[in-house]
Amino acid sequence: MARPVKTEHGKGNVDWTKQQLINAAAEQFSKLGFQGASLSKIREKVGVKNSTILYHFKSKEGLYLAVTEHLEQSFAQMIDDLFQQYEDASAFERFYQFCNTLQQWGSTQQYFTSIAIQEMMNRELHSANSMFYQNFGKRLEQTVDFIKGDDEEVIWQKVNWKIYIVNVFLSILLGQAVSVAIPIALSISEEDYKQQHINEVIRSQLLALVNDRSVAEEFLETK
C-alpha cells in the first residue's frame, strides 16, 4: 500500500503524524504527568482522531513509551555526534564540549527532559519497563570513557566517575528546568542566565576534578 502523499504542512505523511503526536504528548506529559495527560488534548493539537493515536501507539502507555524512546534516541545521537566530532580533542576540551552540547540538547528537548526529571522528583518511574534509564546509564558510562581518555592521562582526581557524570548531567538539565524562574529572581535575561549557569557548572566541576587547577584555569581562560 502506497504511503499517503505528504502535503506542504506534513499532513498525510504517516511518519510526520507519528512525530507530531509524540511532540504533543511530550508537552502534555511534561506539564501534567502521565496520569494528568489527556489523549483528547494531544490529538486536538495535532488535528487527528483519537483512533489515530490508538492505531499508531495502541494505548496511552504505548504513546508514553514512544515519547521516552524518542528522548533516548535523541540523546544517543547527540552523544555519538559529540564522540565523532571531538574524538581527538584534549581531555579538557572533551569535558567542556560535553557540558555545552548537553545544555544545547536539553534546550531543544526541554519537554522530553522535563518528563525524566519529573519522574525522578515524583519517585514514579513510568519508563522503568522501557529500559529508558538503564540505556541512559549506559550512554553516560560511554561518556565517562570519552572524557577520561587513555589510562595514561593522569590529570583527574580519583572520583566515582559514574556518580560524578550523573551529577553533572542533572546539574545542567536542572539549570534548564529553572531557566524561567531564576532569571526573574536575578533580574537578568534567560539567555544570560543559561550562559552564566553553564559557565559556572563547567568551571566548578572541572576545577574539582583535576589534579592541577592551574592548568585547568589556563584552559578556561581561553574559552
PDB file of C-alpha atoms in Angstrom:
ATOM      1  CA  MET A   1       0.000   0.000   0.000  1.00  0.00           C
ATOM      2  CA  ALA A   2       1.450   3.359  -1.027  1.00  0.00           C
ATOM      3  CA  ARG A   3       2.232   5.900   1.675  1.00  0.00           C
ATOM      4  CA  PRO A   4      -0.094   8.923   1.648  1.00  0.00           C
ATOM      5  CA  VAL A   5       1.287  11.947  -0.162  1.00  0.00           C
ATOM      6  CA  LYS A   6       2.814  14.499   2.186  1.00  0.00           C
ATOM      7  CA  THR A   7       1.338  17.985   1.939  1.00  0.00           C
ATOM      8  CA  GLU A   8       3.309  21.198   2.435  1.00  0.00           C
ATOM      9  CA  HIS A   9       2.443  21.045   6.159  1.00  0.00           C
ATOM     10  CA  GLY A  10       3.392  17.396   6.510  1.00  0.00           C
ATOM     11  CA  LYS A  11      -0.146  16.104   6.921  1.00  0.00           C
ATOM     12  CA  GLY A  12      -0.842  12.868   5.146  1.00  0.00           C
ATOM     13  CA  ASN A  13       2.607  11.509   5.944  1.00  0.00           C
ATOM     14  CA  VAL A  14       2.489   8.669   8.481  1.00  0.00           C
ATOM     15  CA  ASP A  15       5.930   9.394   9.936  1.00  0.00           C
ATOM     16  CA  TRP A  16       5.131  13.101  10.227  1.00  0.00           C
ATOM     17  CA  THR A  17       1.862  12.364  12.031  1.00  0.00           C
ATOM     18  CA  LYS A  18       3.540   9.989  14.483  1.00  0.00           C
ATOM     19  CA  GLN A  19       6.254  12.522  15.281  1.00  0.00           C
ATOM     20  CA  GLN A  20       3.736  15.326  15.796  1.00  0.00           C
ATOM     21  CA  LEU A  21       1.776  13.109  18.181  1.00  0.00           C
ATOM     22  CA  ILE A  22       4.977  12.313  20.089  1.00  0.00           C
ATOM     23  CA  ASN A  23       5.845  16.023  20.316  1.00  0.00           C
ATOM     24  CA  ALA A  24       2.348  16.952  21.509  1.00  0.00           C
ATOM     25  CA  ALA A  25       2.354  14.093  24.001  1.00  0.00           C
ATOM     26  CA  ALA A  26       5.732  15.167  25.376  1.00  0.00           C
ATOM     27  CA  GLU A  27       4.320  18.608  26.097  1.00  0.00           C
ATOM     28  CA  GLN A  28       1.298  17.121  27.870  1.00  0.00           C
ATOM     29  CA  PHE A  29       3.279  14.575  29.868  1.00  0.00           C
ATOM     30  CA  SER A  30       5.894  17.144  30.911  1.00  0.00           C
ATOM     31  CA  LYS A  31       3.268  19.572  32.198  1.00  0.00           C
ATOM     32  CA  LEU A  32       0.662  17.204  33.640  1.00  0.00           C
ATOM     33  CA  GLY A  33       2.443  13.927  34.246  1.00  0.00           C
ATOM     34  CA  PHE A  34       1.347  10.538  32.957  1.00  0.00           C
ATOM     35  CA  GLN A  35      -1.965  10.462  34.823  1.00  0.00           C
ATOM     36  CA  GLY A  36      -2.925  14.041  34.019  1.00  0.00           C
ATOM     37  CA  ALA A  37      -2.107  13.998  30.309  1.00  0.00           C
ATOM     38  CA  SER A  38      -5.141  13.875  28.030  1.00  0.00           C
ATOM     39  CA  LEU A  39      -5.239  11.907  24.778  1.00  0.00           C
ATOM     40  CA  SER A  40      -8.003  14.215  23.593  1.00  0.00           C
ATOM     41  CA  LYS A  41      -5.812  17.290  24.083  1.00  0.00           C
ATOM     42  CA  ILE A  42      -2.928  15.578  22.322  1.00  0.00           C
ATOM     43  CA  ARG A  43      -4.929  14.603  19.252  1.00  0.00           C
ATOM     44  CA  GLU A  44      -6.612  18.042  19.136  1.00  0.00           C
ATOM     45  CA  LYS A  45      -3.216  19.743  18.995  1.00  0.00           C
ATOM     46  CA  VAL A  46      -2.198  17.610  16.016  1.00  0.00           C
ATOM     47  CA  GLY A  47      -5.623  17.642  14.412  1.00  0.00           C
ATOM     48  CA  VAL A  48      -6.304  13.911  14.219  1.00  0.00           C
ATOM     49  CA  LYS A  49      -8.894  11.487  15.586  1.00  0.00           C
ATOM     50  CA  ASN A  50      -8.453   9.528  18.815  1.00  0.00           C
ATOM     51  CA  SER A  51      -8.395   6.389  16.689  1.00  0.00           C
ATOM     52  CA  THR A  52      -5.186   7.668  15.059  1.00  0.00           C
ATOM     53  CA  ILE A  53      -3.387   7.596  18.412  1.00  0.00           C
ATOM     54  CA  LEU A  54      -4.626   4.081  19.099  1.00  0.00           C
ATOM     55  CA  TYR A  55      -3.667   2.978  15.585  1.00  0.00           C
ATOM     56  CA  HIS A  56      -0.069   4.142  15.978  1.00  0.00           C
ATOM     57  CA  PHE A  57       0.567   3.537  19.686  1.00  0.00           C
ATOM     58  CA  LYS A  58      -2.190   1.118  20.881  1.00  0.00           C
ATOM     59  CA  SER A  59      -2.665   2.931  24.203  1.00  0.00           C
ATOM     60  CA  LYS A  60      -1.653   5.866  26.377  1.00  0.00           C
ATOM     61  CA  GLU A  61       1.144   3.681  27.755  1.00  0.00           C
ATOM     62  CA  GLY A  62       2.306   2.971  24.208  1.00  0.00           C
ATOM     63  CA  LEU A  63       2.384   6.670  23.414  1.00  0.00           C
ATOM     64  CA  TYR A  64       4.360   7.364  26.600  1.00  0.00           C
ATOM     65  CA  LEU A  65       6.822   4.655  25.618  1.00  0.00           C
ATOM     66  CA  ALA A  66       7.243   6.269  22.189  1.00  0.00           C
ATOM     67  CA  VAL A  67       7.970   9.607  23.878  1.00  0.00           C
ATOM     68  CA  THR A  68      10.714   8.121  26.067  1.00  0.00           C
ATOM     69  CA  GLU A  69      12.142   6.193  23.119  1.00  0.00           C
ATOM     70  CA  HIS A  70      12.356   9.461  21.166  1.00  0.00           C
ATOM     71  CA  LEU A  71      14.239  11.053  24.066  1.00  0.00           C
ATOM     72  CA  GLU A  72      16.587   8.080  24.357  1.00  0.00           C
ATOM     73  CA  GLN A  73      17.338   8.041  20.616  1.00  0.00           C
ATOM     74  CA  SER A  74      17.877  11.794  20.536  1.00  0.00           C
ATOM     75  CA  PHE A  75      20.303  11.575  23.456  1.00  0.00           C
ATOM     76  CA  ALA A  76      22.165   8.681  21.834  1.00  0.00           C
ATOM     77  CA  GLN A  77      22.539  10.631  18.592  1.00  0.00           C
ATOM     78  CA  MET A  78      23.805  13.670  20.479  1.00  0.00           C
ATOM     79  CA  ILE A  79      26.436  11.539  22.249  1.00  0.00           C
ATOM     80  CA  ASP A  80      27.505   9.782  19.030  1.00  0.00           C
ATOM     81  CA  ASP A  81      27.927  13.114  17.230  1.00  0.00           C
ATOM     82  CA  LEU A  82      29.918  14.505  20.161  1.00  0.00           C
ATOM     83  CA  PHE A  83      32.263  11.497  20.213  1.00  0.00           C
ATOM     84  CA  GLN A  84      32.852  11.712  16.487  1.00  0.00           C
ATOM     85  CA  GLN A  85      33.490  15.446  16.414  1.00  0.00           C
ATOM     86  CA  TYR A  86      35.806  15.659  19.444  1.00  0.00           C
ATOM     87  CA  GLU A  87      37.465  12.248  19.410  1.00  0.00           C
ATOM     88  CA  ASP A  88      40.928  13.747  19.008  1.00  0.00           C
ATOM     89  CA  ALA A  89      40.409  16.762  21.286  1.00  0.00           C
ATOM     90  CA  SER A  90      42.197  17.257  24.601  1.00  0.00           C
ATOM     91  CA  ALA A  91      40.659  15.881  27.790  1.00  0.00           C
ATOM     92  CA  PHE A  92      39.668  19.372  28.958  1.00  0.00           C
ATOM     93  CA  GLU A  93      38.123  20.141  25.585  1.00  0.00           C
ATOM     94  CA  ARG A  94      36.120  16.890  25.657  1.00  0.00           C
ATOM     95  CA  PHE A  95      34.696  17.781  29.059  1.00  0.00           C
ATOM     96  CA  TYR A  96      33.970  21.354  28.005  1.00  0.00           C
ATOM     97  CA  GLN A  97      32.210  20.314  24.803  1.00  0.00           C
ATOM     98  CA  PHE A  98      30.174  17.626  26.572  1.00  0.00           C
ATOM     99  CA  CYS A  99      28.763  20.195  29.008  1.00  0.00           C
ATOM    100  CA  ASN A 100      27.945  22.753  26.325  1.00  0.00           C
ATOM    101  CA  THR A 101      26.465  20.174  23.959  1.00  0.00           C
ATOM    102  CA  LEU A 102      24.339  18.723  26.739  1.00  0.00           C
ATOM    103  CA  GLN A 103      22.954  22.162  27.573  1.00  0.00           C
ATOM    104  CA  GLN A 104      22.103  22.844  23.933  1.00  0.00           C
ATOM    105  CA  TRP A 105      20.468  19.434  23.575  1.00  0.00           C
ATOM    106  CA  GLY A 106      18.479  19.925  26.792  1.00  0.00           C
ATOM    107  CA  SER A 107      17.197  23.243  25.491  1.00  0.00           C
ATOM    108  CA  THR A 108      15.901  21.721  22.245  1.00  0.00           C
ATOM    109  CA  GLN A 109      14.445  18.694  24.039  1.00  0.00           C
ATOM    110  CA  GLN A 110      13.059  20.505  27.072  1.00  0.00           C
ATOM    111  CA  TYR A 111       9.631  18.833  27.152  1.00  0.00           C
ATOM    112  CA  PHE A 112      11.257  15.440  26.915  1.00  0.00           C
ATOM    113  CA  THR A 113      13.914  16.042  29.567  1.00  0.00           C
ATOM    114  CA  SER A 114      11.270  17.541  31.885  1.00  0.00           C
ATOM    115  CA  ILE A 115       9.481  14.190  31.847  1.00  0.00           C
ATOM    116  CA  ALA A 116      12.562  12.361  33.107  1.00  0.00           C
ATOM    117  CA  ILE A 117      13.188  14.966  35.812  1.00  0.00           C
ATOM    118  CA  GLN A 118       9.521  14.917  36.844  1.00  0.00           C
ATOM    119  CA  GLU A 119       9.553  11.137  37.138  1.00  0.00           C
ATOM    120  CA  MET A 120      12.596  11.203  39.374  1.00  0.00           C
ATOM    121  CA  MET A 121      11.206  14.016  41.535  1.00  0.00           C
ATOM    122  CA  ASN A 122       7.899  12.157  41.968  1.00  0.00           C
ATOM    123  CA  ARG A 123       9.654   8.829  42.510  1.00  0.00           C
ATOM    124  CA  GLU A 124       7.342   7.254  39.920  1.00  0.00           C
ATOM    125  CA  LEU A 125       9.257   5.751  37.029  1.00  0.00           C
ATOM    126  CA  HIS A 126       6.642   5.130  34.358  1.00  0.00           C
ATOM    127  CA  SER A 127       9.525   4.488  31.963  1.00  0.00           C
ATOM    128  CA  ALA A 128      11.057   1.673  34.020  1.00  0.00           C
ATOM    129  CA  ASN A 129       9.796  -1.106  31.756  1.00  0.00           C
ATOM    130  CA  SER A 130      11.127   0.629  28.631  1.00  0.00           C
ATOM    131  CA  MET A 131      14.765   0.265  29.780  1.00  0.00           C
ATOM    132  CA  PHE A 132      14.881   4.057  29.440  1.00  0.00           C
ATOM    133  CA  TYR A 133      17.005   4.791  32.492  1.00  0.00           C
ATOM    134  CA  GLN A 134      19.212   1.742  32.028  1.00  0.00           C
ATOM    135  CA  ASN A 135      20.016   2.791  28.467  1.00  0.00           C
ATOM    136  CA  PHE A 136      20.669   6.372  29.566  1.00  0.00           C
ATOM    137  CA  GLY A 137      23.053   4.988  32.164  1.00  0.00           C
ATOM    138  CA  LYS A 138      24.952   3.003  29.550  1.00  0.00           C
ATOM    139  CA  ARG A 139      25.355   6.111  27.433  1.00  0.00           C
ATOM    140  CA  LEU A 140      26.654   8.075  30.404  1.00  0.00           C
ATOM    141  CA  GLU A 141      29.182   5.310  31.078  1.00  0.00           C
ATOM    142  CA  GLN A 142      30.389   5.690  27.498  1.00  0.00           C
ATOM    143  CA  THR A 143      30.632   9.429  28.118  1.00  0.00           C
ATOM    144  CA  VAL A 144      32.856   8.789  31.132  1.00  0.00           C
ATOM    145  CA  ASP A 145      35.273   6.797  28.959  1.00  0.00           C
ATOM    146  CA  PHE A 146      35.182   9.555  26.347  1.00  0.00           C
ATOM    147  CA  ILE A 147      36.013  12.301  28.860  1.00  0.00           C
ATOM    148  CA  LYS A 148      38.607  10.365  30.838  1.00  0.00           C
ATOM    149  CA  GLY A 149      40.602   9.395  27.789  1.00  0.00           C
ATOM    150  CA  ASP A 150      43.505   6.952  27.921  1.00  0.00           C
ATOM    151  CA  ASP A 151      44.669   5.433  31.167  1.00  0.00           C
ATOM    152  CA  GLU A 152      47.919   7.358  30.713  1.00  0.00           C
ATOM    153  CA  GLU A 153      46.042  10.613  31.267  1.00  0.00           C
ATOM    154  CA  VAL A 154      46.526  11.220  34.986  1.00  0.00           C
ATOM    155  CA  ILE A 155      45.053  14.691  35.112  1.00  0.00           C
ATOM    156  CA  TRP A 156      41.933  13.640  37.001  1.00  0.00           C
ATOM    157  CA  GLN A 157      41.269  13.286  40.695  1.00  0.00           C
ATOM    158  CA  LYS A 158      40.152   9.886  41.919  1.00  0.00           C
ATOM    159  CA  VAL A 159      36.339  10.071  41.890  1.00  0.00           C
ATOM    160  CA  ASN A 160      33.381   7.781  41.417  1.00  0.00           C
ATOM    161  CA  TRP A 161      33.010   8.651  37.755  1.00  0.00           C
ATOM    162  CA  LYS A 162      29.543   7.159  37.354  1.00  0.00           C
ATOM    163  CA  ILE A 163      28.118   9.280  40.159  1.00  0.00           C
ATOM    164  CA  TYR A 164      30.147  12.290  39.066  1.00  0.00           C
ATOM    165  CA  ILE A 165      28.856  12.309  35.483  1.00  0.00           C
ATOM    166  CA  VAL A 166      25.263  11.828  36.645  1.00  0.00           C
ATOM    167  CA  ASN A 167      25.665  14.831  38.943  1.00  0.00           C
ATOM    168  CA  VAL A 168      26.999  16.951  36.070  1.00  0.00           C
ATOM    169  CA  PHE A 169      24.198  15.723  33.813  1.00  0.00           C
ATOM    170  CA  LEU A 170      21.468  16.591  36.324  1.00  0.00           C
ATOM    171  CA  SER A 171      23.036  19.925  37.240  1.00  0.00           C
ATOM    172  CA  ILE A 172      22.907  21.043  33.609  1.00  0.00           C
ATOM    173  CA  LEU A 173      19.374  19.778  32.937  1.00  0.00           C
ATOM    174  CA  LEU A 174      18.011  21.216  36.187  1.00  0.00           C
ATOM    175  CA  GLY A 175      19.519  24.544  35.168  1.00  0.00           C
ATOM    176  CA  GLN A 176      17.432  24.297  32.005  1.00  0.00           C
ATOM    177  CA  ALA A 177      14.343  23.393  34.015  1.00  0.00           C
ATOM    178  CA  VAL A 178      14.528  26.551  36.160  1.00  0.00           C
ATOM    179  CA  SER A 179      15.591  28.865  33.349  1.00  0.00           C
ATOM    180  CA  VAL A 180      12.292  30.755  33.572  1.00  0.00           C
ATOM    181  CA  ALA A 181      12.080  31.450  37.297  1.00  0.00           C
ATOM    182  CA  ILE A 182      15.724  32.031  38.236  1.00  0.00           C
ATOM    183  CA  PRO A 183      16.402  34.827  35.702  1.00  0.00           C
ATOM    184  CA  ILE A 184      13.425  36.727  37.124  1.00  0.00           C
ATOM    185  CA  ALA A 185      14.831  36.336  40.634  1.00  0.00           C
ATOM    186  CA  LEU A 186      18.264  37.527  39.481  1.00  0.00           C
ATOM    187  CA  SER A 187      16.930  40.291  37.217  1.00  0.00           C
ATOM    188  CA  ILE A 188      18.786  39.011  34.177  1.00  0.00           C
ATOM    189  CA  SER A 189      17.653  37.658  30.829  1.00  0.00           C
ATOM    190  CA  GLU A 190      17.013  33.958  30.355  1.00  0.00           C
ATOM    191  CA  GLU A 191      19.817  33.688  27.798  1.00  0.00           C
ATOM    192  CA  ASP A 192      22.284  35.406  30.143  1.00  0.00           C
ATOM    193  CA  TYR A 193      21.276  33.048  32.928  1.00  0.00           C
ATOM    194  CA  LYS A 194      21.757  29.969  30.729  1.00  0.00           C
ATOM    195  CA  GLN A 195      25.211  31.079  29.619  1.00  0.00           C
ATOM    196  CA  GLN A 196      26.340  32.037  33.123  1.00  0.00           C
ATOM    197  CA  HIS A 197      24.907  28.816  34.527  1.00  0.00           C
ATOM    198  CA  ILE A 198      26.775  26.560  32.104  1.00  0.00           C
ATOM    199  CA  ASN A 199      29.978  28.577  32.608  1.00  0.00           C
ATOM    200  CA  GLU A 200      29.752  28.087  36.376  1.00  0.00           C
ATOM    201  CA  VAL A 201      28.953  24.387  36.046  1.00  0.00           C
ATOM    202  CA  ILE A 202      31.956  23.843  33.790  1.00  0.00           C
ATOM    203  CA  ARG A 203      34.323  25.882  35.972  1.00  0.00           C
ATOM    204  CA  SER A 204      33.280  24.395  39.325  1.00  0.00           C
ATOM    205  CA  GLN A 205      33.045  20.797  38.130  1.00  0.00           C
ATOM    206  CA  LEU A 206      36.260  20.878  36.132  1.00  0.00           C
ATOM    207  CA  LEU A 207      38.319  22.517  38.877  1.00  0.00           C
ATOM    208  CA  ALA A 208      37.022  19.989  41.381  1.00  0.00           C
ATOM    209  CA  LEU A 209      38.000  17.123  39.090  1.00  0.00           C
ATOM    210  CA  VAL A 210      41.582  17.941  38.071  1.00  0.00           C
ATOM    211  CA  ASN A 211      44.845  17.378  39.885  1.00  0.00           C
ATOM    212  CA  ASP A 212      46.405  20.608  38.647  1.00  0.00           C
ATOM    213  CA  ARG A 213      43.964  23.507  38.954  1.00  0.00           C
ATOM    214  CA  SER A 214      46.368  25.974  37.332  1.00  0.00           C
ATOM    215  CA  VAL A 215      46.366  24.004  34.074  1.00  0.00           C
ATOM    216  CA  ALA A 216      42.579  23.894  34.105  1.00  0.00           C
ATOM    217  CA  GLU A 217      42.444  27.629  34.820  1.00  0.00           C
ATOM    218  CA  GLU A 218      44.673  28.301  31.824  1.00  0.00           C
ATOM    219  CA  PHE A 219      42.365  26.235  29.626  1.00  0.00           C
ATOM    220  CA  LEU A 220      39.242  28.029  30.901  1.00  0.00           C
ATOM    221  CA  GLU A 221      40.800  31.419  30.219  1.00  0.00           C
ATOM    222  CA  THR A 222      40.861  30.538  26.519  1.00  0.00           C
ATOM    223  CA  LYS A 223      37.096  29.951  26.463  1.00  0.00           C
TER     224      LYS A 223
END
